[in-house]
Tab-separated table of C-alpha atoms and ligand atoms in Angstrom:
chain	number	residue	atom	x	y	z
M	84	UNK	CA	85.618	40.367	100.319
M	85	UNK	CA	83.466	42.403	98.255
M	86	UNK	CA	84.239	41.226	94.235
M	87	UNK	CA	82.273	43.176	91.139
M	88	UNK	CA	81.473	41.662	87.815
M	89	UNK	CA	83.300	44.701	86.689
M	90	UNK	CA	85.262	48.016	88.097
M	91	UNK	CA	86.245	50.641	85.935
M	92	UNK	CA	87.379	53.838	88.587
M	93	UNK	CA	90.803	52.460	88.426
M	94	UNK	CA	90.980	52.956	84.722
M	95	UNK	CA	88.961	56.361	85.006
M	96	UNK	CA	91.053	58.114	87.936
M	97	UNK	CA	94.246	57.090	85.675
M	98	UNK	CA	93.042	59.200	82.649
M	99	UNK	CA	90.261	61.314	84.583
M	100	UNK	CA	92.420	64.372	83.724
M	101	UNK	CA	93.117	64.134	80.222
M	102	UNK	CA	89.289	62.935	79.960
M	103	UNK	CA	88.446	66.208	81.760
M	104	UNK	CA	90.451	68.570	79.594
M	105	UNK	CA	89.012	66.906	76.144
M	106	UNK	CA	85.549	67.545	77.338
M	107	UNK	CA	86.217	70.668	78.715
M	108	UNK	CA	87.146	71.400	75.027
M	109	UNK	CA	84.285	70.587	73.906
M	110	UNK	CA	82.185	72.576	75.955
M	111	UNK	CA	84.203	75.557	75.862
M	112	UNK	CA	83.235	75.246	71.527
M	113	UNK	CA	79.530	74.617	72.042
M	114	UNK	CA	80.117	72.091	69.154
M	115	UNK	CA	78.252	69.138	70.248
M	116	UNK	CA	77.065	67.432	67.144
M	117	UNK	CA	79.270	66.197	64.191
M	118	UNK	CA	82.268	68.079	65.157
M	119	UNK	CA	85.854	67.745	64.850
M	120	UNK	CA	86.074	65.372	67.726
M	121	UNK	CA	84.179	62.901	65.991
M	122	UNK	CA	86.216	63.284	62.898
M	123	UNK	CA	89.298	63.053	65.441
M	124	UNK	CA	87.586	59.071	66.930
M	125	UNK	CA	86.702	57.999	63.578
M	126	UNK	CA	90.407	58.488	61.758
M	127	UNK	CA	91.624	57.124	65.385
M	128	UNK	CA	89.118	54.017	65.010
M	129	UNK	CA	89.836	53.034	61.368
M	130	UNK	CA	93.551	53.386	61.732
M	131	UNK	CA	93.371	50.898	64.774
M	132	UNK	CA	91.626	48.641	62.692
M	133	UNK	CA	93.258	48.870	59.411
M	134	UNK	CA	90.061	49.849	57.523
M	135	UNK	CA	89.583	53.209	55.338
M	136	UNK	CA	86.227	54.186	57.235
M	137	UNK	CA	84.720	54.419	60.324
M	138	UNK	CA	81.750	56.176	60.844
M	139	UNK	CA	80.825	57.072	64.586
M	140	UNK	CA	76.878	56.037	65.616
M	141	UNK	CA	75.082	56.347	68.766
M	142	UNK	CA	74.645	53.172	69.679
M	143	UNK	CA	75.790	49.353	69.042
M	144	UNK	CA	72.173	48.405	68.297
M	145	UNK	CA	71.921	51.625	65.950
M	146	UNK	CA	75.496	50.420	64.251
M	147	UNK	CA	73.710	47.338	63.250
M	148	UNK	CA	70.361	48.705	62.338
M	149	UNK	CA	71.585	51.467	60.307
M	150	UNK	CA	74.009	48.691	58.634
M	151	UNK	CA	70.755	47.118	57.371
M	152	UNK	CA	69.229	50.342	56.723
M	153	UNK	CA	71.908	51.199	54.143
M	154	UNK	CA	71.933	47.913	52.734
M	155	UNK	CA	68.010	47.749	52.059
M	156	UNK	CA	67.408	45.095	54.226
M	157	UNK	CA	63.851	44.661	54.641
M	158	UNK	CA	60.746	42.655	54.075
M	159	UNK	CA	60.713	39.443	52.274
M	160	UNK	CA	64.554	39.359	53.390
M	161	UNK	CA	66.117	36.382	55.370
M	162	UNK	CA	69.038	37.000	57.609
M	163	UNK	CA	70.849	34.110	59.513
M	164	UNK	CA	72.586	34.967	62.691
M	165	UNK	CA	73.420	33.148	65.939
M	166	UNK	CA	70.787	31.870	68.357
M	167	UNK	CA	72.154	33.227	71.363
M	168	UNK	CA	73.532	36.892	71.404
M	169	UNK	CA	72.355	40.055	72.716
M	170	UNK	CA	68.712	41.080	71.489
M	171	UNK	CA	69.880	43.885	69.440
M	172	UNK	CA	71.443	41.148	67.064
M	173	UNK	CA	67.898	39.760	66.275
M	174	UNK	CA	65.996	42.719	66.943
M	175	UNK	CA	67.737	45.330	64.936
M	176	UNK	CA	67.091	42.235	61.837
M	177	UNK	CA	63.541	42.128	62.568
M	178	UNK	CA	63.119	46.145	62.954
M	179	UNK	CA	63.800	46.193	59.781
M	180	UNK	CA	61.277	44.408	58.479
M	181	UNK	CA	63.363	40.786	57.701
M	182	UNK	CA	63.436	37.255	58.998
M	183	UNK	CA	65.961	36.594	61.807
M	184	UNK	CA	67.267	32.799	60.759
M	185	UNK	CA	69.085	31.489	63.745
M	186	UNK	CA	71.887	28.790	64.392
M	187	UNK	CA	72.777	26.773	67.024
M	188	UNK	CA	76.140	27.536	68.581
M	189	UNK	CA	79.755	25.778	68.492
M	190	UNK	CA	79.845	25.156	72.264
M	191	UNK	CA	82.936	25.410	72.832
M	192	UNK	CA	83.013	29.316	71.678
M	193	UNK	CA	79.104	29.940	72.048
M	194	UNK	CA	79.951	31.775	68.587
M	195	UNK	CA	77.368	30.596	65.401
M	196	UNK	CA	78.425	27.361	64.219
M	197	UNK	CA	80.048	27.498	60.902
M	198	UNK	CA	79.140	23.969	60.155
M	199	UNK	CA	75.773	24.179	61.066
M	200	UNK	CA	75.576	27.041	59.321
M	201	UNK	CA	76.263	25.353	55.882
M	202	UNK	CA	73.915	22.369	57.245
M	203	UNK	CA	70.941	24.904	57.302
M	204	UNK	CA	72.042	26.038	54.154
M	205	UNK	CA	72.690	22.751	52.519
M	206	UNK	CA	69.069	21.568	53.913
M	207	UNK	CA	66.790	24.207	53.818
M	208	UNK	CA	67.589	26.750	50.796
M	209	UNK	CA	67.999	26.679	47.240
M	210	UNK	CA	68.802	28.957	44.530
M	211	UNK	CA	65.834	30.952	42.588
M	212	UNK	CA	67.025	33.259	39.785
M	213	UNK	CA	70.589	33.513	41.491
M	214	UNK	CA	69.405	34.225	44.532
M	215	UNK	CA	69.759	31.593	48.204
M	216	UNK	CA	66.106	31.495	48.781
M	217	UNK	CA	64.792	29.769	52.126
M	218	UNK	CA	62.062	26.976	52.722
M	219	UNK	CA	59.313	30.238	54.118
M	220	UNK	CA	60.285	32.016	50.268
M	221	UNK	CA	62.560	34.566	51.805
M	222	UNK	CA	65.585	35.432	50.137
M	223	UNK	CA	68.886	35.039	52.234
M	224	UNK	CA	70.789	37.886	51.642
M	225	UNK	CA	72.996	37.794	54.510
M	226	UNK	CA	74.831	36.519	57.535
M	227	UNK	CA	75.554	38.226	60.886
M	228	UNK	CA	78.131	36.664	62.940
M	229	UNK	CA	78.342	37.984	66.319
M	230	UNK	CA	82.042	37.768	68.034
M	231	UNK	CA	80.489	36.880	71.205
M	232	UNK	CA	82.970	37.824	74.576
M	233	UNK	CA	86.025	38.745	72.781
M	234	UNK	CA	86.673	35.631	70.446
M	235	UNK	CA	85.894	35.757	66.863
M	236	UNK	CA	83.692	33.482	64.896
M	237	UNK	CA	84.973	30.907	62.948
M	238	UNK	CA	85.783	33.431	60.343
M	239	UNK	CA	87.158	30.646	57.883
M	240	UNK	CA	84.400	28.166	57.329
M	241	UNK	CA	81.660	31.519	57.659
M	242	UNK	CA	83.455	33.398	54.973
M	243	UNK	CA	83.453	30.374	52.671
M	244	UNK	CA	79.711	29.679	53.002
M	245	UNK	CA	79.335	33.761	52.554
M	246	UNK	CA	81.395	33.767	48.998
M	247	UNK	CA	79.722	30.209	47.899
M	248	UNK	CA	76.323	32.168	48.045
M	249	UNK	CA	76.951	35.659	47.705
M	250	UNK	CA	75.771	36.738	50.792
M	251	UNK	CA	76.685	40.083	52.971
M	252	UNK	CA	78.669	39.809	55.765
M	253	UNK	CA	77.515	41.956	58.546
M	254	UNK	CA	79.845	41.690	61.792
M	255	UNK	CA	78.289	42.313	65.324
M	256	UNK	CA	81.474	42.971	66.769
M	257	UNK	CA	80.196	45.039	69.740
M	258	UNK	CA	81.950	42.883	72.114
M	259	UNK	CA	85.354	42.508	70.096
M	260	UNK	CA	87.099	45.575	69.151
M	261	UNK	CA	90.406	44.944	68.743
M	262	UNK	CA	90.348	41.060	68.452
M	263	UNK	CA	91.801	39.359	65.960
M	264	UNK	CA	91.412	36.014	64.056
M	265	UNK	CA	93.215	34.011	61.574
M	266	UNK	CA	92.336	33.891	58.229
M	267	UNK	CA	93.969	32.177	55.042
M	268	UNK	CA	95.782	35.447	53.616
M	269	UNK	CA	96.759	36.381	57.001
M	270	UNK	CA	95.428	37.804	60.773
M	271	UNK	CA	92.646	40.431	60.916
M	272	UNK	CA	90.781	42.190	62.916
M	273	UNK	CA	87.533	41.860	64.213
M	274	UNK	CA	85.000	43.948	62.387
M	275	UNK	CA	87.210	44.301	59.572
M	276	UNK	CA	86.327	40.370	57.444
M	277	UNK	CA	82.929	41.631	55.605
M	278	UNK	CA	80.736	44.135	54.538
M	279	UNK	CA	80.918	45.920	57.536
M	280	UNK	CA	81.545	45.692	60.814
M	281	UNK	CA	79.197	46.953	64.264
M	282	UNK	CA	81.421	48.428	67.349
M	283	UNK	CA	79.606	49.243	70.962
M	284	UNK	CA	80.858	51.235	73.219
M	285	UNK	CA	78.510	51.092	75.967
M	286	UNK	CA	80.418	51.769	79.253
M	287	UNK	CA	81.122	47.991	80.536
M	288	UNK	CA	82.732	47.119	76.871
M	289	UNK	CA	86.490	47.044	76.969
M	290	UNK	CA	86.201	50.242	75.306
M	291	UNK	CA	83.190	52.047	76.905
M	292	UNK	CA	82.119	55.441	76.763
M	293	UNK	CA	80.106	57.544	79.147
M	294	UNK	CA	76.737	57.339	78.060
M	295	UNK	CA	75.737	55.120	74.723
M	296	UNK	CA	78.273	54.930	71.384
M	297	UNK	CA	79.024	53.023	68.607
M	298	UNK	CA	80.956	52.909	65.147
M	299	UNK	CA	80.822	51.305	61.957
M	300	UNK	CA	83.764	49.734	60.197
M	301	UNK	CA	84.053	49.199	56.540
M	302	UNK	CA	85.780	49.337	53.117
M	303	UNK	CA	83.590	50.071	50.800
M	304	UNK	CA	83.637	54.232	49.996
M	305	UNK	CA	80.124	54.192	48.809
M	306	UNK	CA	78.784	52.270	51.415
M	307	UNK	CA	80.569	54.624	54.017
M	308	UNK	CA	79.076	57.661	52.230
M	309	UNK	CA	75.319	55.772	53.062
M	310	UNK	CA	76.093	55.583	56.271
M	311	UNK	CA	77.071	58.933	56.652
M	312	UNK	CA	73.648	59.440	55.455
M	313	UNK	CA	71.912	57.297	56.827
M	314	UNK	CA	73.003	58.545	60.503
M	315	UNK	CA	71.199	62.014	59.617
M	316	UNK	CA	67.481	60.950	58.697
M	317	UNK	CA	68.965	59.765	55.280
M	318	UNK	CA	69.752	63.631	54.463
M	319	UNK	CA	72.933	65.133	52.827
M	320	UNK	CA	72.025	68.400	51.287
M	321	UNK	CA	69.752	70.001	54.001
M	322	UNK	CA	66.201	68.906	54.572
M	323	UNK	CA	66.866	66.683	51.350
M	324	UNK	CA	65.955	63.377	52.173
M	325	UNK	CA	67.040	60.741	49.955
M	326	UNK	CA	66.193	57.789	51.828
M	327	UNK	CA	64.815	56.771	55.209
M	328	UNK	CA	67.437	56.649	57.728
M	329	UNK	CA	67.275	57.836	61.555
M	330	UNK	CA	69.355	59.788	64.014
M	331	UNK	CA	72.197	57.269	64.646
M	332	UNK	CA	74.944	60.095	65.217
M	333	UNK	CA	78.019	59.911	67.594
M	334	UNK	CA	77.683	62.988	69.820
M	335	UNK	CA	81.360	65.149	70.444
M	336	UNK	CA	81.379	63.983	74.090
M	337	UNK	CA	81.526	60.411	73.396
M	338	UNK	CA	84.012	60.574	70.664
M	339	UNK	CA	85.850	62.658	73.043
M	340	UNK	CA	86.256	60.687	75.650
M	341	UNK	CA	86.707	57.600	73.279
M	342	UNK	CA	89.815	59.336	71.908
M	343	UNK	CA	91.091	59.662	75.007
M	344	UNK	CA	90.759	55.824	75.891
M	345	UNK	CA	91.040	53.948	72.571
M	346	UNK	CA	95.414	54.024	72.533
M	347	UNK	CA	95.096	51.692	76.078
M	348	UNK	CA	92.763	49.213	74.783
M	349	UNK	CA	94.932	46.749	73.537
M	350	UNK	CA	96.759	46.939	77.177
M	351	UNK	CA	93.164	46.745	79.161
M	352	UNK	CA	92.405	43.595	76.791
M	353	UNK	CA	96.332	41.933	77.353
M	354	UNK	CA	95.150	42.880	80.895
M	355	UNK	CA	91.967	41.370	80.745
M	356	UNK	CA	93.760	38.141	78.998
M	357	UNK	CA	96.128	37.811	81.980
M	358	UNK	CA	93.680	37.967	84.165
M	359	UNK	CA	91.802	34.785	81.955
M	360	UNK	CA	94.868	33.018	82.461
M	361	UNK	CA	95.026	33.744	85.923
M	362	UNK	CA	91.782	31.825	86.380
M	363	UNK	CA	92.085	28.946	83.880
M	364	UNK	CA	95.440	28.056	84.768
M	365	UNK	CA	94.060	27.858	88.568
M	366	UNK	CA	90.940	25.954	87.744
M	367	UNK	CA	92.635	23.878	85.423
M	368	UNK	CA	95.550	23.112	89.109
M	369	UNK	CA	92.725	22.428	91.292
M	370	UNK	CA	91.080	19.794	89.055
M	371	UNK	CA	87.887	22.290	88.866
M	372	UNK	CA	88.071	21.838	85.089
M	373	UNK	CA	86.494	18.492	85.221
M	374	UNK	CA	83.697	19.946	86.850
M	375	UNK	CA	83.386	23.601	84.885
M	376	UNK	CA	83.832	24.280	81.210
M	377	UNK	CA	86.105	26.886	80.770
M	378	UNK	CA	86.636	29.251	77.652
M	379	UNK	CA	88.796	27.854	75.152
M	380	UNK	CA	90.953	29.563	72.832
M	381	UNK	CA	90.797	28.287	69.558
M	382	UNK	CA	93.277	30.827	68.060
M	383	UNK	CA	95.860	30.711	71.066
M	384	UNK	CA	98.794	29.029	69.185
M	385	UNK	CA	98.346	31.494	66.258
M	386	UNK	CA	100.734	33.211	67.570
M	387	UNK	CA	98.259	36.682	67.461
M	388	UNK	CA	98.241	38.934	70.750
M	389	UNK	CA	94.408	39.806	70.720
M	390	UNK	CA	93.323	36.370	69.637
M	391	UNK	CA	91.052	36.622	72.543
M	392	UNK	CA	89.786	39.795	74.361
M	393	UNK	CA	88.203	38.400	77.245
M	394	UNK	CA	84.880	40.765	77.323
M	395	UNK	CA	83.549	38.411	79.458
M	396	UNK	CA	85.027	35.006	81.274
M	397	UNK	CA	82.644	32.951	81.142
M	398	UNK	CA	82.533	29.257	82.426
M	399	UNK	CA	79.609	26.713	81.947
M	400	UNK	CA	78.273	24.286	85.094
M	401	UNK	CA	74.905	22.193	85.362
M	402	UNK	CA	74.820	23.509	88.465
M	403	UNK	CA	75.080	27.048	87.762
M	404	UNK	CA	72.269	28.599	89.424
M	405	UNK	CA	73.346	27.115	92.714
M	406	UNK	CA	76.401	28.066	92.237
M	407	UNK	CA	75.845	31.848	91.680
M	408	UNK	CA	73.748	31.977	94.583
M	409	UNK	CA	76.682	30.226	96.452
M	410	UNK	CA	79.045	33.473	94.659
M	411	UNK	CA	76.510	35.898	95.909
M	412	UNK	CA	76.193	34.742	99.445
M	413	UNK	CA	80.229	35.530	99.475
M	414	UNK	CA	79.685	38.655	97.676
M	415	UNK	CA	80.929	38.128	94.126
M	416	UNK	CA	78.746	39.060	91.521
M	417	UNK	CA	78.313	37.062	88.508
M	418	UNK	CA	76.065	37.743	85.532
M	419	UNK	CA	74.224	35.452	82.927
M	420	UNK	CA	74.829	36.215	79.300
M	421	UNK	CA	72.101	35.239	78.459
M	422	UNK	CA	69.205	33.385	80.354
M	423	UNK	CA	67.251	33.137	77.086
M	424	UNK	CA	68.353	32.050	73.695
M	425	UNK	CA	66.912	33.874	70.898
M	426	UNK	CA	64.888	31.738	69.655
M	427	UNK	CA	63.195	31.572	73.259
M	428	UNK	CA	62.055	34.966	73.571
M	429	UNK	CA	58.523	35.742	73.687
M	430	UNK	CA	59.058	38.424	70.975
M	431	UNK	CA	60.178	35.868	68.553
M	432	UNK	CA	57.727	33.622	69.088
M	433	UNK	CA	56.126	34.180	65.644
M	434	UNK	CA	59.218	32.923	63.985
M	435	UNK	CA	57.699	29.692	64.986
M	436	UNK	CA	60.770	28.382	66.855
M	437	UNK	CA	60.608	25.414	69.326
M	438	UNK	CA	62.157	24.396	72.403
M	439	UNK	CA	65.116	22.052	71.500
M	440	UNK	CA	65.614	23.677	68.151
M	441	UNK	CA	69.042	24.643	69.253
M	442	UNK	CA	70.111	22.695	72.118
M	443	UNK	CA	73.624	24.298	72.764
M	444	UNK	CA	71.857	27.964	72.408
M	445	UNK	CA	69.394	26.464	74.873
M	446	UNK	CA	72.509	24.599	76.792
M	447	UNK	CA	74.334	27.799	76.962
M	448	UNK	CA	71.356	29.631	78.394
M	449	UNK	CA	71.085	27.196	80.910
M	450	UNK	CA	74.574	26.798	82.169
M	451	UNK	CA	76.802	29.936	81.230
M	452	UNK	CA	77.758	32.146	84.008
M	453	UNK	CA	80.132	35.171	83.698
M	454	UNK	CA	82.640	35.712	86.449
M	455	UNK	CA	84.690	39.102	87.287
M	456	UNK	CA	86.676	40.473	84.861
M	457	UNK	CA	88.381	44.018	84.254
M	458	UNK	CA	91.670	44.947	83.219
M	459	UNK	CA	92.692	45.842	86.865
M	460	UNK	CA	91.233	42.929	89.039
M	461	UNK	CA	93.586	42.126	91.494
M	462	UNK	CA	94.818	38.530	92.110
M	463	UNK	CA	93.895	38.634	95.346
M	464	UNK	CA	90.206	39.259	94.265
M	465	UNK	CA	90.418	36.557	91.630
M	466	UNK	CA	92.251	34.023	93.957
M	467	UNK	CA	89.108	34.472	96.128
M	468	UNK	CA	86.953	34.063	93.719
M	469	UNK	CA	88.446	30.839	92.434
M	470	UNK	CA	88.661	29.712	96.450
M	471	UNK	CA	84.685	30.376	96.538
M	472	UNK	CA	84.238	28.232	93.179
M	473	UNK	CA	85.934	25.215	94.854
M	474	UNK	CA	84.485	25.366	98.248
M	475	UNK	CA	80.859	25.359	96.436
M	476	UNK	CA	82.216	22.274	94.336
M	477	UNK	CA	83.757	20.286	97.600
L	119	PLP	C1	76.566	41.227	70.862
L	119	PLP	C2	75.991	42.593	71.018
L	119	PLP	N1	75.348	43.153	69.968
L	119	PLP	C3	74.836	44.390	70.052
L	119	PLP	C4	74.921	45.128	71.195
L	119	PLP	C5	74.260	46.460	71.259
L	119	PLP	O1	75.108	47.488	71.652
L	119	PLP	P1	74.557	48.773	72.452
L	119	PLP	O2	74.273	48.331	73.844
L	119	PLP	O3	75.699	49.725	72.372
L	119	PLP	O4	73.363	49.254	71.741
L	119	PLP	C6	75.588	44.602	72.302
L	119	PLP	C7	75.748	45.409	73.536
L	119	PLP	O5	75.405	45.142	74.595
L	119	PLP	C8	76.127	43.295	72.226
L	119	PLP	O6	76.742	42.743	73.255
C-alpha cells in the first residue's frame, strides 16, 4: 500500500467547483493585483482570528521579513528565535541586516524553550541606557517564537520575559493558523499574542494555496498601515517612496482561492487531530511508546478545540534513519523537519555557533521524523502505517 506524507485531491475535488468559479471571477475582471479579492481574504483572515488587521503577503518568508522591515530591524540589532525551525525564521532575521540569537528547544514540543530563554537572558545581557543589550554589543530588540507543527509556544513564560524587557514579539506562525493556546486572561489564537503575527500558506500548510501566500496579523493600526506600505516598495502616494520595502503583495488568485478554503480549516485541523489520535492512541496500545517519542499535548486538558493543529505528526527514534528507510521500502513516505538545526547550517556559520550548543535542536535534528498526515487519511492507511512502525521495531 502506497501511503503519502500528504494528499490534498480529496480536499480539492470537494471544493474544485467553487474554487473554479472564484477564479474564473477573477479572470473574467483582469484585476490581478490588490483587488477586491484580497480585501475579501484579509477581512475573512482577521475575523477568524479575532484581530483588526490582516494584511495579505506573498509569501511566509516575506510575512516575516517585511515584519522586520516595518519595524526597522536591522544592523547592530539582536533577535532571539528558536534553533531549529524552517530557514526563513533565521534567514529573513539575518536579511535584514541583524543577529539571529538562537535557543535550544523544550523537547517535548521542539518549540523555543521559555526557560532557556530567560537563562540566555539572565546570563548573557544586560541593560545599557534602557535597552537589553547582548554580550557581542547588539541590542535585543526582539523575540520570534515559531509555533512549530501546529502547537504553540509556551506563550506564558515567553510573554513574561517579552514585557520584563520590552521586547517585540514577532510570531512565525506559518505552521499554526488557527491554533490556539492558553494564556492568563483567557485562550488565543496563534498569531494573535504580540506585535504581529506571520501566516504561510504554501500549498502543504493546513491552509495552502496554489502557488506561494502569506498574511500578516496584528493590532496595531499604524503598524498595519506600514505594512501596507511596506508590501509596495515602501510607496503610498505613487512613485513616492517613503521607505525601503519590497514587493511582498498577495496576488487576487491566491486570496481567491484562500477564501474559498479558509471556512473548512478548523474541520481539516479537528480532522488532522483525529487522525493524531488515531496514531498515538495505537502506539501508545502496542507498547511502541516506550520505544518512540510521540507529540505531546501540553494544552490538551484546556479544554480548547485547536489546542493542537497537527501540521505535522511527528515522532522522535534513535533509530530513525533506519527506520525511514524501513517506511520507504513499504512505500510510506516520511519527511525530516529538519536534518539541520540552525545553528548547524553552513550559512550561519559566522554566528560562531558550535556543535553541542543546543543539544535538543541538535537531538531533534537527529531523531525527528514526520509521518503521514492530512485531514482525509484513511484509517486503513494509518493502521498500515502504524503495522510497518512495529514490524521495524520487533
Ligand atoms: C516555520 C516556518 N517559517 C516560515 C516559513 C516560510 O513560509 P513560506 O514557505 O510560505 O515562505 C515556513 C514555511 O515553510 C515555516 O514552516
Amino acid at each position: 500500500m502506497r501511503v503519502p506524507l500528504l494528499d490534498l485531491s480529496e480536499q480539492y475535488h470537494a471544493l474544485s467547483e467553487e474554487i473554479r468559479l472564484a477564479t474564473d471571477e477573477v479572470l473574467a475582471s483582469q484585476r490581478f493585483i490588490l483587488g477586491p479579492k484580497l480585501v475579501e481574504f484579509e477581512k475573512a483572515t482577521a475575523q477568524y482570528c479575532g484581530v483588526p488587521y490582516a494584511i495579505g503577503v506573498s509569501s511566509g518568508t516575506d510575512a516575516l521579513l517585511s515584519v522586520l522591515m516595518t519595524l526597522e530591524i536591522g544592523l547592530g540589532d539582536a533577535v532571539i528565535t528558536t534553533a531549529y525551525s524552517f530557514f526563513a525564521t533565521g534567514g529573513c532575521i539575518a536579511r535584514v541586516g541583524a543577529t539571529p540569537v538562537f535557543i535550544d528547544i523544550d523537547p517535548d514540543t521542539y518549540n523555543i524553550s521559555a526557560l532557556e530563554l530567560k537563562r540566555y537572558i539572565d546570563k548573557c545581557c544586560h541593560r545599557v541606557e534602557g535597552k537589553l543589550v547582548n554580550e557581542n554589543r547588539q541590542t535585543i530588540c526582539a523575540l520570534v517564537p515559531v509555533h512549530l507543527f501546529g502547537l504553540c509556544c509556551e506563550m506564558i513564560g515567553i510573554g513574561h520575559v517579552a514585557r520584563e524587557h520590552d521586547l517585540l514579539v514577532i510570531e512565525d506562525a506559518a505552521q499554526a493558523m488557527g491554533a490556539e493556546c492558553p494564556l492568563e486572561n483567557g485562550p488565543i489564537k496563534a498569531g494573535t499574542m504580540g506585535d504581529a503575527g506571520c501566516f504561510s500558506f504554501y500549498p502543504s500548510k493546513n491552509l495552502g494555496a496554489a502557488g506561494d501566500a502569506g498574511m500578516v496579523v496584528c493590532q496595531n493600526e499604524r503598524f498595519a498601515n506600514r505594512m501596507r506600505i511596506c508590501r509596495q516598495h515602501g510607496m503610498e502616494a505613487r512613485y513616492q517612496h517613503q521607505f525601503i520595502g519590497g514587493n511582498f503583495r498577495l496576488d487576487e488568485l491566491q486570496a481567491a482561492i484562500l477564501k474559498v478554503k479558509l471556512p473548512h480549516l478548523d474541520g481539516w485541523s479537528a480532522a488532522r487531530r483525529e487522525a493524531a489520535k488515531f496514531y498515538t492512541n495505537e502506539f501508545r496500545r502496542v507498547g511502541l511508546d516506550e520505544k518512540i517519542k510521540l507529540p505531546v499535548e501540553p494544552y490538551g486538558e484546556s479544554g480548547l478545540t485547536n489546542h493542537h493543529i497537527y501540521h505535522q505528526y511527528v515522532i522522535c527514534s534513535r533509530r530513525r534513519d533506519e527506520l525511514r528507510r524501513h517506511l520507504a521500502d513499504h512505500e510510506i513516505e516520511t519527511a525530516i523537519y529538519y536534518p539541520l538545526a540552525l545553528h548547524e547550517q553552513q550559512c550561519f556559520a559566522y554566528l560562531g555557533y558550535k556543535p553541542g550548543d543546543f543539544p535538543e535542536a541538535e537531538r531533534a535534528a537527529r531523531e525527528s521524523l514526520a509521518l503521514p498526515i492530512y485531514p482525509e487519511i484513511s484509517r486503513e492507511a494509518q493502521q498500515y502505517v502504524l503495522n510497518c512502525v512495529a514490524e521495524f521495531f520487533g
